[in-house]
Amino acid sequence: MKLDVNLCNNLKSIRTRLGMSQQELANIAGVTRQSIGGVELGQYAPSVAMSLRLAKALGCQVEDLFWFEEDLPEVEAILAGSVPKQQQSRVSLARVGNQWIAYPLVGNDAFRIEMIPADGETVAVDGFPGISKLSNPEGETLAVIYPDARVSASGSVSEAVASNRASVGASSVRVKEVASNERQSEGEAQSQNGTNKVLVRLLDDIDKLHNTVVIAGCTPVLSLLARATERWHPQLRIHYRFAHSKAALRSLCQGEVHIAGMHLYDPKTREHNIPFVREALTGKSAVLITLGVWEEGLLVPPGNPRGIKTVSDLVEFGATIVTHEAGSGGQMLLERKLQEEGVPFSTVKGFTHIVHSHQDVALSVVSGIADVGISTASIAAAFGLGFIPLHSARYDLVIIKEYLEEEPVKQFLSILGHQLVRSQLEILGGYDTSKIGEVVANI
């Protein structure tokens, strides 16, 4: 039978992975070798009977062998970031509140140490040209999601897959699960989130994506906690987004993440984080759970060759400093200490030398690009650098209260008091974990 041009197959890859030749597969399936070759080359679609025989011979489902390219499920999501217009982009996906959020895997955001697998790819921005829509009896517009293909009683596998498209009305429960059931107008979404709506073609099982908790913050400890949580809860996914404290809080307020990590200090109230959360949250309630108290200060080369003891020494010894971007706890600490010691910002060499992570600060000092950097005692220990303490900061996790009832968030929070987690933090050095997991404020 003539092949539908949109029908794809991976018959060859599965066959070769099992170490089978075309002839061996043909013998087991009871078909000719020429038929195997024709299917693998995409020259024609197999019949239902042949499809079932091939699947049985290879120990898999028919859907594992054949699929329609355009039948990958699609969901509407809010883009947390920016991508070039009309350009397909790799994204990670998570359900936050009542909407899907798509996180572009672009530049540094595409990597941890290894490259991050994508959950999907954007296929349309704003207008969603060409997407089918379906309205339910309540008048709610839903993105059409084609269910998994099932082979019909007669005809080719391509016809069987296509027949599912006609039956999408009977699959409204599945569609409702995928699509947002509380839609906003595009203007409302953009004003609330500062982002665009996008259509995302899924590359993974949507059930896995539902079981995702998204955390924004700057401490590398969050990635450590993510791996520990996934070890104890294998079905849970932790999506960690690097962001300084104010950016993390902003993402939380915009509904882009479940949890924001913060370490900001307000010298007027002498409180950590709470004043900033109160100011940022409008119409929402949140809880602050402490992760620990860490030592912040100056990273210097081993042995502190310049003999730096305070921030005023930076000017006296002509040292070059590297720091974080505006809105970060590190930058605010440096500015506060310079003001306390009466040192003008403009007199500090490298004051505008900005990097975006604690690791980058340490690497700048290790490589000699800078003489001093603002970071934490645990980072200094990890890179074998000297450390001059300036402040003990409390690092809190800020969570919108409604998210506390979501199972992924519950699973993440459940591991905070685990002794193995405490041990991981203690061995890093520079952390007081005696109050980890305690609620420090309700706002």
XYZ file of N, CA and C in Angstrom, residues 72-75 88-94 101-105 116-123 198-205 209 237:
102
model
N 1.991 14.188 17.365
C 2.554 14.415 18.682
C 1.646 15.377 19.425
N 1.329 15.096 20.690
C 0.420 15.983 21.428
C 0.969 17.400 21.492
N 0.069 18.359 21.582
C 0.462 19.756 21.686
C -0.309 20.405 22.826
N 0.342 21.291 23.544
C -0.314 22.032 24.615
C 0.004 23.506 24.466
N 11.511 27.637 16.054
C 11.248 26.540 16.961
C 12.351 26.459 18.005
N 11.976 26.193 19.223
C 12.945 26.166 20.314
C 12.670 24.988 21.230
N 13.727 24.409 21.794
C 13.599 23.369 22.791
C 13.142 23.994 24.099
N 12.241 23.314 24.814
C 11.739 23.849 26.071
C 11.577 22.722 27.085
N 11.616 23.099 28.362
C 11.149 22.233 29.440
C 9.762 22.712 29.829
N 8.932 21.790 30.302
C 7.547 22.112 30.623
C 7.210 21.717 32.050
N 6.336 22.491 32.670
C 5.821 22.139 33.993
C 4.466 22.800 34.164
N 3.778 26.090 31.815
C 4.859 27.059 31.629
C 5.947 26.384 30.809
N 6.424 27.087 29.786
C 7.493 26.571 28.924
C 8.763 27.364 29.201
N 9.842 26.652 29.538
C 11.114 27.279 29.882
C 12.101 27.037 28.739
N 12.477 28.077 27.996
C 13.381 27.880 26.851
C 14.714 27.289 27.273
N 15.164 26.274 26.552
C 16.484 25.678 26.776
C 17.441 26.323 25.775
N 20.467 19.347 28.901
C 19.169 18.978 29.441
C 18.269 18.444 28.332
N 17.684 17.264 28.497
C 16.720 16.773 27.497
C 15.509 17.690 27.438
N 14.968 17.891 26.251
C 13.799 18.740 26.084
C 12.526 17.950 26.352
N 11.498 18.637 26.875
C 10.185 18.042 27.032
C 9.330 18.274 25.792
N 9.711 19.291 25.016
C 8.951 19.606 23.828
C 9.647 20.668 23.026
N 9.004 21.075 21.916
C 9.531 22.163 21.105
C 8.388 23.090 20.750
N 8.663 24.396 20.749
C 7.638 25.352 20.372
C 7.391 25.235 18.877
N 6.123 25.239 18.502
C 5.785 25.127 17.088
C 5.057 26.357 16.580
N 2.676 30.210 23.705
C 3.294 29.402 22.659
C 2.571 28.067 22.579
N 2.669 27.440 21.443
C 2.169 26.091 21.269
C 3.367 25.162 21.291
N 3.298 24.126 22.121
C 4.432 23.235 22.328
C 4.072 21.820 21.915
N 4.872 21.238 21.046
C 4.723 19.834 20.666
C 5.489 18.985 21.680
N 4.782 18.096 22.352
C 5.397 17.318 23.425
C 6.348 16.264 22.883
N 7.432 16.067 23.606
C 8.417 15.042 23.283
C 8.528 14.003 24.384
N 7.669 14.104 25.400
C 7.703 13.154 26.509
C 6.276 12.915 26.986
N 6.111 11.918 27.830
C 4.814 11.539 28.361
C 4.275 12.668 29.229
N 5.303 15.020 32.943
C 5.416 16.474 33.034
C 4.544 17.028 34.151
N 10.031 14.895 39.048
C 11.009 15.678 38.289
C 11.206 17.023 38.981
